Amino acid sequence: DRKNTPSPPKTMTTCFFPEYPWDKSCLKSMPVDLQQFKNLDAYALKVNVKSSVEELVTALLKKARTDLEKVRVIWMWICHHIEYDIVGYHNKSQRSSDPKDVLQMGKSVCEGYAKLFEQMCSIAGIQCKQLSGHAKGYGYKPGQTFTGDSDHAWNAVYLEGRWHLLDSTWGSGSVDDAFTEFTYRYNEFYFLTHPALFINSHFPDNSNWQLLKPTLTLKEFENNMLHKSSFYTLGLLASHPETPIIQTVNGKASVSVDCRSNMLFMFKLKGTDEHGLMTLKKHGMNLDIYPQKTGSHKLEIFAKPSKAEAADDVYNCVLEYIVECKSVDRTTRFPRDLHQPVGPSWFSERQGFLRPSQREPIIHTNDGRCCLTFTLGKDISVLSSLHCDGSSLAEDRGRQHVLQTHHGNQIELKIHLPHAGRFVLKIYSKKRSDPGSYDYVFNYLITCPNTEVKWPAFPQRYSKWMEDYEILEPLSGLLPANRNVQFKLKMHGIAKVLVQAKNTYTLTHNRGCWEGTCNTSGCREVVVMVHENANHSFYSHVLKYEVETQ
């Protein structure tokens, strides 16, 4: 009953948590070493007494010495043995919150969890209260208001001289979106949760039970961002904006998340990540989104640890916003091939791409040319290709618009765009010593508004063209017809270089470069060939140029 909600002693609320907001150091309201609970937790899971609440508590307390251990063993037992009563939730006449019935049936709604918890603590000699209020639980919509009677129940326990909060309903598991199935999924977060975090999702009828100073108003509770428990358990610290409803400005909305350590993120705007640009930063991420329709859109942010070795490390939804879009920015469109996140980050660095010359995710070029450099980690082989919407760049052509050159441990990527528009530069890598295929690492967005731009591809490179060879001229893969063309190529470990057009021309070696001229009359293509050994008559093809048709 709301009227009988107990009040904590006034003197205690003032000295509880003068720190508000949360100081980010601990998720709990008292120091708890979960490792020390390992044996106790395992014991609680095995106890199987259904005869009476008293006998159950007696069995559980065999392994518990301190008050904290008593609360812990009761908490663990309830979270793993009582399931949420979905039928009872939909049909009041079929449910009971009486602790005896909850124990017998092994299921209940939140009030039954809280009553059973209170009674078990009472038998164990621990002060415990059942609290009621509003919760941002099943069916909650960002920014909604709460009216009428309270809709949830939880508990407060008195340990080591002060009150602490917990919610065994939410600790036990979750229901699906259709509210037809409950799944046991233990959640440590709701055990002795720090009050500054508990208020995020639980608003007690009696504001003293927020255990905070100052307390929040219901309006503030409604307007505050809901951080899901995974937000905190993953080590995330803050999100901006701090309100659940975001208005676009000129068709754009921005979100950022701060976290302790490197995290991987993804987002969905109305179920897709097409209309946004996400960048990873050392301690978090930034996201700009551009909805392509007016109206309200659901934006979900997901996260997972960067060292996600365990198979169960999937992306967890950590935040949900509603984006209200008044006008659409038609000028900002992203190519289909663009992968989130965009641009270099700690992730590309970890894959061996160090000191990028272009740190921003978008490269703007007016003349259709740009150049990137990286310092490469050891034993890394790189592959890069250019992509755009439409069929102007087939896979092999996309590679030919990027020219890779190595200088020691530096790699340079020259890009010549075939036309104006938005392009994706994708960068792949593999260990040089691995025979396997290349893995995608990261990408950039390249934009060029200049409709005059029309760069031909670079010359075609064959497998005998080594990664530390360099084309100084001609860079264009399309040579003018009926002209003398100057060649200058940097190659080592070669005995002889020939350029084959209608006639064959020999290049001369001069200070590490092979130089010479060739005439393009009467041919459709020009091929550069090398003799690796002066004693062999065998030539290898290394480059191929096209010649313009008359």
Coordinates of C-alpha atoms in Angstrom, one line a residue, residues 275-493:
H275 CA 21.8 7.5 -42.4
G276 CA 24.5 8.4 -40.0
L277 CA 28.2 8.8 -39.5
M278 CA 29.8 7.2 -36.4
T279 CA 33.4 7.7 -35.3
L280 CA 35.1 5.9 -32.5
K281 CA 37.2 7.9 -30.1
K282 CA 39.7 6.7 -27.4
H283 CA 37.1 6.8 -24.7
G284 CA 33.7 6.6 -26.4
M285 CA 32.1 7.5 -29.7
N286 CA 30.5 10.4 -31.6
L287 CA 27.5 10.0 -33.9
D288 CA 25.8 12.4 -36.3
I289 CA 22.5 11.2 -37.9
Y290 CA 20.5 12.6 -40.8
P291 CA 17.0 11.1 -40.8
Q292 CA 15.7 11.0 -44.4
K293 CA 12.0 11.4 -43.3
T294 CA 10.3 13.9 -41.0
G295 CA 8.6 12.6 -37.9
S296 CA 9.7 10.6 -34.8
H297 CA 12.4 8.0 -35.2
K298 CA 13.7 5.4 -32.7
L299 CA 17.5 5.6 -32.3
E300 CA 19.2 2.7 -30.5
I301 CA 22.9 2.7 -29.5
F302 CA 24.7 -0.7 -28.9
A303 CA 28.0 -1.4 -27.3
K304 CA 30.4 -4.3 -26.6
P305 CA 33.9 -4.6 -25.1
S306 CA 36.7 -4.2 -27.5
K307 CA 38.3 -7.4 -26.3
A308 CA 35.2 -9.4 -27.1
E309 CA 36.9 -12.8 -27.1
A310 CA 34.0 -14.6 -25.4
A311 CA 31.4 -16.0 -27.7
D312 CA 28.6 -14.4 -25.7
D313 CA 30.0 -10.9 -26.1
V314 CA 27.4 -9.6 -28.4
Y315 CA 26.4 -6.0 -28.9
N316 CA 24.1 -4.9 -26.0
C317 CA 21.6 -2.1 -26.4
V318 CA 22.7 0.6 -23.9
L319 CA 20.7 3.7 -24.9
E320 CA 17.4 4.5 -26.7
Y321 CA 16.5 8.0 -28.0
I322 CA 13.6 9.3 -29.9
V323 CA 14.7 11.7 -32.7
E324 CA 12.2 14.2 -33.8
C325 CA 13.0 15.4 -37.3
K326 CA 11.3 18.6 -38.6
S327 CA 13.2 19.0 -41.8
V328 CA 15.3 16.6 -43.9
D329 CA 18.9 17.4 -45.0
R330 CA 18.8 16.1 -48.6
T331 CA 22.4 17.1 -49.3
T332 CA 24.0 14.7 -46.8
R333 CA 23.6 11.2 -48.1
F334 CA 25.9 8.3 -47.5
P335 CA 27.0 5.7 -50.0
R336 CA 25.5 2.2 -49.4
D337 CA 29.0 0.8 -49.1
L338 CA 30.0 3.0 -46.1
H339 CA 30.7 0.9 -43.0
Q340 CA 30.2 2.2 -39.4
P341 CA 32.3 3.4 -37.7
V342 CA 34.0 5.7 -40.3
G343 CA 37.6 7.0 -40.2
P344 CA 40.7 5.9 -38.3
S345 CA 40.5 5.1 -34.6
W346 CA 42.1 3.1 -31.8
F347 CA 40.7 0.1 -33.6
S348 CA 42.5 0.7 -36.9
E349 CA 45.6 1.5 -34.8
R350 CA 45.3 -1.8 -33.0
Q351 CA 45.3 -3.5 -36.5
G352 CA 48.6 -1.7 -37.3
F353 CA 47.6 1.5 -39.0
L354 CA 49.5 4.1 -37.0
R355 CA 49.8 7.9 -37.3
P356 CA 47.2 8.5 -40.0
S357 CA 47.8 11.7 -42.0
Q358 CA 44.0 12.1 -42.2
R359 CA 42.3 11.8 -38.8
E360 CA 38.9 13.0 -39.8
P361 CA 36.4 10.4 -41.2
I362 CA 35.5 12.6 -44.3
I363 CA 38.0 13.7 -46.9
H364 CA 36.9 16.7 -49.0
T365 CA 38.7 17.2 -52.4
N366 CA 37.9 19.7 -55.0
D367 CA 40.3 18.5 -57.7
G368 CA 39.4 14.8 -57.3
R369 CA 42.7 13.8 -55.8
C370 CA 43.9 13.1 -52.3
C371 CA 46.7 11.3 -50.5
L372 CA 46.8 9.5 -47.2
T373 CA 49.8 8.1 -45.3
F374 CA 50.1 5.7 -42.4
T375 CA 53.0 4.2 -40.5
L376 CA 52.4 0.4 -40.6
G377 CA 52.9 -2.1 -37.8
K378 CA 55.2 -5.1 -38.4
D379 CA 54.3 -7.8 -41.0
I380 CA 51.3 -6.0 -42.5
S381 CA 50.1 -6.3 -46.0
V382 CA 47.5 -3.8 -47.2
L383 CA 44.8 -3.8 -49.8
S384 CA 42.6 -0.8 -50.6
S385 CA 39.7 -0.1 -53.0
L386 CA 37.4 2.7 -54.0
H387 CA 33.6 2.3 -54.1
C388 CA 30.6 4.4 -55.0
D389 CA 26.8 3.9 -55.6
G390 CA 25.9 3.0 -59.2
S391 CA 28.0 0.9 -61.5
S392 CA 30.8 3.3 -62.4
L393 CA 33.3 1.3 -60.3
A394 CA 33.4 -2.5 -60.6
E395 CA 35.6 -4.2 -58.0
D396 CA 38.7 -4.4 -60.1
R397 CA 38.3 -0.8 -61.3
G398 CA 37.9 0.4 -57.7
R399 CA 41.3 -0.9 -56.9
Q400 CA 42.9 0.8 -59.8
H401 CA 41.8 4.2 -58.6
V402 CA 44.1 3.8 -55.6
L403 CA 47.9 3.7 -55.9
Q404 CA 49.7 2.2 -52.9
T405 CA 53.4 2.9 -52.4
H406 CA 55.6 1.8 -49.5
H407 CA 58.5 3.8 -48.2
G408 CA 60.1 1.7 -45.4
N409 CA 57.3 1.2 -42.8
Q410 CA 55.2 4.1 -44.3
I411 CA 52.5 3.5 -46.8
E412 CA 51.1 6.1 -49.1
L413 CA 47.7 5.8 -50.7
K414 CA 47.1 8.1 -53.7
I415 CA 43.5 8.4 -54.8
H416 CA 42.3 9.8 -58.2
L417 CA 38.5 9.9 -58.5
P418 CA 36.8 9.0 -61.8
H419 CA 34.1 11.7 -61.3
A420 CA 32.4 13.9 -58.8
G421 CA 30.3 12.4 -56.0
R422 CA 30.7 10.5 -52.7
F423 CA 33.1 7.6 -52.5
V424 CA 34.1 5.0 -49.9
L425 CA 37.8 4.2 -49.5
K426 CA 37.9 0.7 -47.9
I427 CA 41.2 -0.5 -46.3
Y428 CA 41.9 -4.2 -45.7
S429 CA 44.9 -5.9 -44.2
K430 CA 46.4 -9.3 -43.4
K431 CA 49.6 -10.6 -41.8
R432 CA 52.2 -10.8 -44.6
S433 CA 53.2 -14.2 -43.3
D434 CA 49.5 -15.4 -43.6
P435 CA 48.5 -17.1 -46.8
G436 CA 44.8 -16.3 -46.0
S437 CA 42.6 -13.5 -47.4
Y438 CA 42.5 -9.8 -46.4
D439 CA 40.3 -8.6 -43.5
Y440 CA 38.4 -5.4 -43.7
V441 CA 39.7 -2.8 -41.1
F442 CA 38.2 0.6 -41.7
N443 CA 37.0 3.1 -44.3
Y444 CA 36.8 6.8 -45.2
L445 CA 34.2 8.9 -46.9
I446 CA 35.6 11.0 -49.8
T447 CA 33.5 13.7 -51.3
C448 CA 34.1 15.8 -54.4
P449 CA 31.6 18.4 -55.7
N450 CA 33.5 19.3 -58.8
T451 CA 31.7 18.0 -61.9
E452 CA 34.7 18.7 -64.1
V453 CA 36.7 15.9 -62.4
K454 CA 37.4 12.9 -64.5
W455 CA 40.6 11.1 -63.5
P456 CA 41.6 8.0 -65.3
A457 CA 42.6 4.9 -63.3
F458 CA 46.2 4.3 -62.4
P459 CA 48.1 1.8 -64.6
Q460 CA 47.3 -1.9 -63.9
R461 CA 49.8 -3.5 -61.6
Y462 CA 50.7 -7.2 -62.0
S463 CA 51.8 -9.5 -59.2
K464 CA 55.5 -9.0 -60.0
W465 CA 55.1 -5.3 -59.2
M466 CA 56.5 -5.1 -55.7
E467 CA 54.9 -3.0 -53.0
D468 CA 58.0 -0.8 -52.5
Y469 CA 58.3 -0.1 -56.3
E470 CA 57.1 3.4 -57.2
I471 CA 55.6 5.0 -60.3
L472 CA 56.9 8.6 -60.7
E473 CA 55.6 9.0 -64.2
P474 CA 53.3 8.5 -66.0
L475 CA 50.8 8.2 -63.2
S476 CA 47.8 8.1 -65.5
G477 CA 46.8 4.6 -66.7
L478 CA 45.5 6.2 -69.9
L479 CA 48.3 7.5 -72.2
P480 CA 47.7 10.1 -75.1
A481 CA 47.9 8.6 -78.6
N482 CA 50.7 9.4 -81.0
R483 CA 52.9 11.0 -78.4
N484 CA 56.3 10.6 -76.8
V485 CA 55.7 9.7 -73.2
Q486 CA 58.4 10.0 -70.5
F487 CA 58.7 7.0 -68.1
K488 CA 60.4 7.2 -64.7
L489 CA 60.0 4.1 -62.4
K490 CA 61.6 3.3 -59.1
M491 CA 62.5 -0.4 -58.9
H492 CA 65.3 -2.4 -57.3
G493 CA 66.8 -5.8 -57.9

